[in-house]
CSV table of C-alpha atoms in Angstrom, one decimal:
chain,number,residue,atom,x,y,z
A,1,MET,CA,84.8,84.3,168.1
A,2,LEU,CA,83.4,86.5,165.3
A,3,ARG,CA,86.2,89.0,165.8
A,4,ARG,CA,88.8,86.2,165.4
A,5,ALA,CA,87.1,84.9,162.2
A,6,ILE,CA,87.0,88.5,160.7
A,7,ALA,CA,90.7,89.0,161.7
A,8,ALA,CA,91.6,85.7,160.0
A,9,ALA,CA,89.7,86.6,156.9
A,10,LEU,CA,91.4,90.0,156.7
A,11,CYS,CA,94.8,88.4,157.1
A,12,LEU,CA,94.0,86.0,154.2
A,13,VAL,CA,92.9,88.9,152.0
A,14,VAL,CA,96.1,90.9,152.8
A,15,LEU,CA,98.3,87.8,152.2
A,16,SER,CA,96.6,87.1,148.9
A,17,THR,CA,96.8,90.6,147.5
A,18,SER,CA,99.9,92.3,149.0
A,19,THR,CA,103.4,92.1,147.6
A,20,THR,CA,106.7,93.2,149.0
A,21,PHE,CA,107.9,96.7,148.1
A,22,ALA,CA,109.7,96.5,144.8
A,23,SER,CA,113.4,97.2,144.5
A,24,THR,CA,115.8,97.3,141.6
A,25,THR,CA,119.1,95.4,141.2
A,26,THR,CA,121.6,96.9,138.7
A,27,VAL,CA,123.4,94.6,136.3
A,28,TYR,CA,126.4,96.3,134.7
A,29,VAL,CA,127.8,95.4,131.3
A,30,VAL,CA,131.5,95.5,131.9
A,31,ASN,CA,134.3,93.9,129.8
A,32,TYR,CA,131.9,91.7,127.7
A,33,ALA,CA,130.2,90.3,130.8
A,34,TYR,CA,127.1,91.0,132.9
A,35,GLN,CA,127.9,91.8,136.5
A,36,PRO,CA,126.5,90.2,138.5
A,37,ALA,CA,125.8,87.3,136.1
A,38,LYS,CA,123.2,85.5,138.2
A,39,PRO,CA,121.4,87.9,140.5
A,40,LYS,CA,118.6,86.6,142.7
A,41,ILE,CA,115.6,88.9,143.1
A,42,ALA,CA,112.2,88.7,144.8
A,43,LEU,CA,108.9,88.7,142.9
A,44,SER,CA,107.9,92.2,141.6
A,45,ASN,CA,111.5,93.4,141.7
A,46,GLY,CA,113.3,94.8,138.8
A,47,ILE,CA,116.6,94.6,137.0
A,48,LEU,CA,118.3,97.7,135.5
A,49,TRP,CA,120.9,96.9,132.9
A,50,ARG,CA,123.5,99.6,132.5
A,51,ASN,CA,126.1,99.5,129.8
A,52,THR,CA,129.3,100.9,131.1
A,53,SER,CA,131.4,99.7,128.2
A,54,ASP,CA,132.4,101.5,125.1
A,55,THR,CA,130.6,99.2,122.7
A,56,SER,CA,127.0,98.1,122.1
A,57,HIS,CA,125.5,95.0,123.8
A,58,THR,CA,122.1,93.4,123.9
A,59,VAL,CA,119.9,91.8,126.6
A,60,THR,CA,118.3,89.0,124.5
A,61,PHE,CA,116.3,86.4,126.4
A,62,ASN,CA,116.9,82.8,125.4
A,63,VAL,CA,113.1,82.1,125.6
A,64,PRO,CA,111.4,85.4,124.6
A,65,ALA,CA,107.9,83.9,125.0
A,66,VAL,CA,108.2,83.8,128.8
A,67,ALA,CA,110.3,86.9,129.3
A,68,PRO,CA,108.7,89.9,131.0
A,69,GLY,CA,109.5,92.2,128.0
A,70,SER,CA,112.5,93.1,125.9
A,71,ILE,CA,115.4,95.4,126.2
A,72,GLY,CA,117.1,95.1,122.8
A,73,SER,CA,120.4,96.8,122.1
A,74,LEU,CA,122.1,99.1,124.7
A,75,GLY,CA,124.7,101.5,123.3
A,76,PRO,CA,127.6,102.8,125.4
A,77,GLY,CA,126.1,104.5,128.5
A,78,GLY,CA,122.7,103.1,127.7
A,79,ALA,CA,120.3,101.5,130.2
A,80,GLY,CA,117.1,99.6,130.3
A,81,SER,CA,114.9,97.9,132.9
A,82,LEU,CA,112.3,95.2,133.4
A,83,THR,CA,110.2,94.0,136.3
A,84,PHE,CA,109.7,90.2,137.0
A,85,PHE,CA,106.3,89.0,138.2
A,86,HIS,CA,106.6,85.2,137.8
A,87,GLY,CA,109.0,82.9,139.6
A,88,GLY,CA,111.7,81.2,137.5
A,89,ALA,CA,115.2,81.5,136.0
A,90,TYR,CA,115.4,83.8,133.0
A,91,ALA,CA,118.5,83.1,130.9
A,92,TYR,CA,119.7,85.7,128.4
A,93,HIS,CA,122.7,86.6,126.3
A,94,CYS,CA,124.2,89.3,124.1
A,95,ILE,CA,123.7,88.6,120.4
A,96,PHE,CA,126.9,90.4,119.5
A,97,HIS,CA,129.1,88.5,122.0
A,98,PRO,CA,128.1,84.8,122.4
A,99,GLN,CA,130.2,84.3,125.5
A,100,GLN,CA,128.3,87.0,127.3
A,101,VAL,CA,125.5,85.3,129.2
A,102,GLY,CA,123.4,85.9,132.3
A,103,THR,CA,120.4,84.5,134.3
A,104,ILE,CA,117.9,86.4,136.4
A,105,LYS,CA,116.7,84.1,139.2
A,106,VAL,CA,113.3,85.2,140.5
A,107,LYS,CA,112.5,83.6,143.9
A,108,PRO,CA,109.0,82.8,145.1
A,109,SER,CA,108.1,83.2,148.8
A,110,ILE,CA,106.4,81.1,151.4
A,111,SER,CA,104.7,81.9,154.7
A,112,PRO,CA,105.2,80.7,157.3
A,113,THR,CA,108.5,79.0,156.9
A,114,SER,CA,107.8,76.5,159.7
A,115,GLY,CA,104.8,75.0,161.4
A,116,THR,CA,103.0,71.8,162.1
A,117,THR,CA,101.1,69.4,159.9
A,118,SER,CA,98.0,71.4,160.8
A,119,THR,CA,99.5,74.6,159.3
A,120,ASN,CA,98.5,76.1,156.0
A,121,PHE,CA,101.6,77.2,154.1
A,122,SER,CA,101.0,79.9,151.5
A,123,LEU,CA,103.4,79.7,148.5
A,124,ARG,CA,103.5,82.8,146.3
A,125,VAL,CA,104.7,81.9,142.9
A,126,ALA,CA,103.8,85.1,141.1
A,127,THR,CA,102.5,88.6,141.8
A,128,GLN,CA,100.3,88.6,138.7
A,129,ASN,CA,98.0,85.9,137.6
A,130,ALA,CA,99.3,84.1,134.5
A,131,PRO,CA,97.5,85.2,131.3
A,132,SER,CA,95.6,82.7,129.3
A,133,GLY,CA,97.9,80.1,127.8
A,134,PHE,CA,100.6,80.4,130.6
A,135,VAL,CA,101.0,78.6,133.9
A,136,GLN,CA,103.3,78.4,136.9
A,137,ASP,CA,104.6,74.8,137.3
A,138,VAL,CA,105.4,74.0,141.0
A,139,GLN,CA,107.6,71.1,142.0
A,140,ARG,CA,108.2,69.9,145.5
A,141,ARG,CA,110.3,67.3,147.2
A,142,LYS,CA,110.7,66.0,150.7
A,143,GLY,CA,114.2,66.2,152.2
A,144,SER,CA,116.7,65.1,149.6
A,145,GLY,CA,114.2,63.1,147.6
A,146,SER,CA,113.4,63.5,143.9
A,147,TRP,CA,111.5,66.5,142.6
A,148,SER,CA,108.0,65.9,141.4
A,149,LEU,CA,105.4,68.1,139.7
A,150,TRP,CA,103.0,69.2,142.4
A,151,GLN,CA,100.7,71.8,140.7
A,152,SER,CA,100.3,73.9,137.5
A,153,THR,CA,98.4,77.0,138.1
A,154,ASN,CA,97.6,80.4,136.6
A,155,LEU,CA,97.1,81.9,140.1
A,156,GLN,CA,99.6,83.8,142.3
A,157,LEU,CA,99.2,81.7,145.4
A,158,VAL,CA,99.1,78.0,146.1
A,159,VAL,CA,98.6,76.5,149.6
A,160,PHE,CA,100.4,73.5,151.0
A,161,ASN,CA,98.3,71.6,153.5
A,162,PRO,CA,100.5,68.8,154.8
A,163,ALA,CA,98.9,65.5,155.7
A,164,PRO,CA,99.4,64.2,159.2
A,165,SER,CA,102.2,62.0,157.9
A,166,GLU,CA,104.0,64.7,155.9
A,167,ASN,CA,106.3,66.1,158.6
A,168,GLY,CA,109.8,66.9,157.7
A,169,THR,CA,111.6,69.5,155.5
A,170,TRP,CA,109.9,70.3,152.2
A,171,HIS,CA,111.4,72.1,149.2
A,172,PHE,CA,109.5,74.0,146.5
A,173,ARG,CA,110.5,75.6,143.2
A,174,THR,CA,108.6,77.0,140.3
A,175,ARG,CA,108.9,77.9,136.6
A,176,TYR,CA,106.8,80.0,134.2
A,177,ARG,CA,105.6,78.1,131.1
A,178,LYS,CA,103.7,78.7,127.8
A,179,THR,CA,101.3,75.8,127.5
A,180,SER,CA,100.8,75.7,123.7
A,181,THR,CA,104.5,75.5,122.9
A,182,GLY,CA,106.2,74.2,126.1
A,183,GLU,CA,108.5,77.1,126.2
A,184,MET,CA,109.6,77.8,129.8
A,185,THR,CA,112.0,79.5,132.1
A,186,GLY,CA,114.4,77.5,134.2
A,187,TRP,CA,113.5,76.6,137.7
A,188,SER,CA,113.5,79.3,140.4
A,189,PRO,CA,115.7,79.2,143.5
A,190,GLU,CA,114.1,76.8,145.9
A,191,LEU,CA,112.3,77.5,149.2
A,192,ALA,CA,112.2,75.3,152.2
A,193,VAL,CA,109.6,74.8,155.0
A,194,VAL,CA,110.0,72.7,158.1
A,195,VAL,CA,106.9,70.8,159.1
A,196,SER,CA,106.7,69.2,162.5
A,197,LYS,CA,104.1,67.1,164.2
A,198,PRO,CA,101.6,69.0,166.4
């Protein structure tokens, strides 16, 4: 019994501190467009912007307060990269070419993706705690119902403990927000978990 308790505790520690191995997605600046325009990436993954055109472009976030950093101007052949630690949708544009827009969609993760009403579902909304003055808002909905705010947290993980009557398919999404100004990202791609009765 003690061994099982220790193993469970170790699994919880690993789940709360580990992240997936980071990878990088390249976004090319080609013909006054970002390609791909709306890549989806996992938490702690990066975007490398590479200017393959013969003119300068920028990567300018629409809401700089919640962006993971800045790139600025990229001359022909230039490149710059950023890593994304908080779930959300990060819209950006080129200040030289208003039609040139893109969005980085940073997807949270959930484990497990199915279980019963006695299962604890761990939802990772970030891979860094939010600094003072920032939160991750988490919405949820059941089936095709309406989205509602479920939690606002500065932590990386939240846990969904369904009540005995909360079986069905649940959807979750998150955004990163600065509390003093209300500046925020768009909503992340959504996650789904299937909850059945024991």
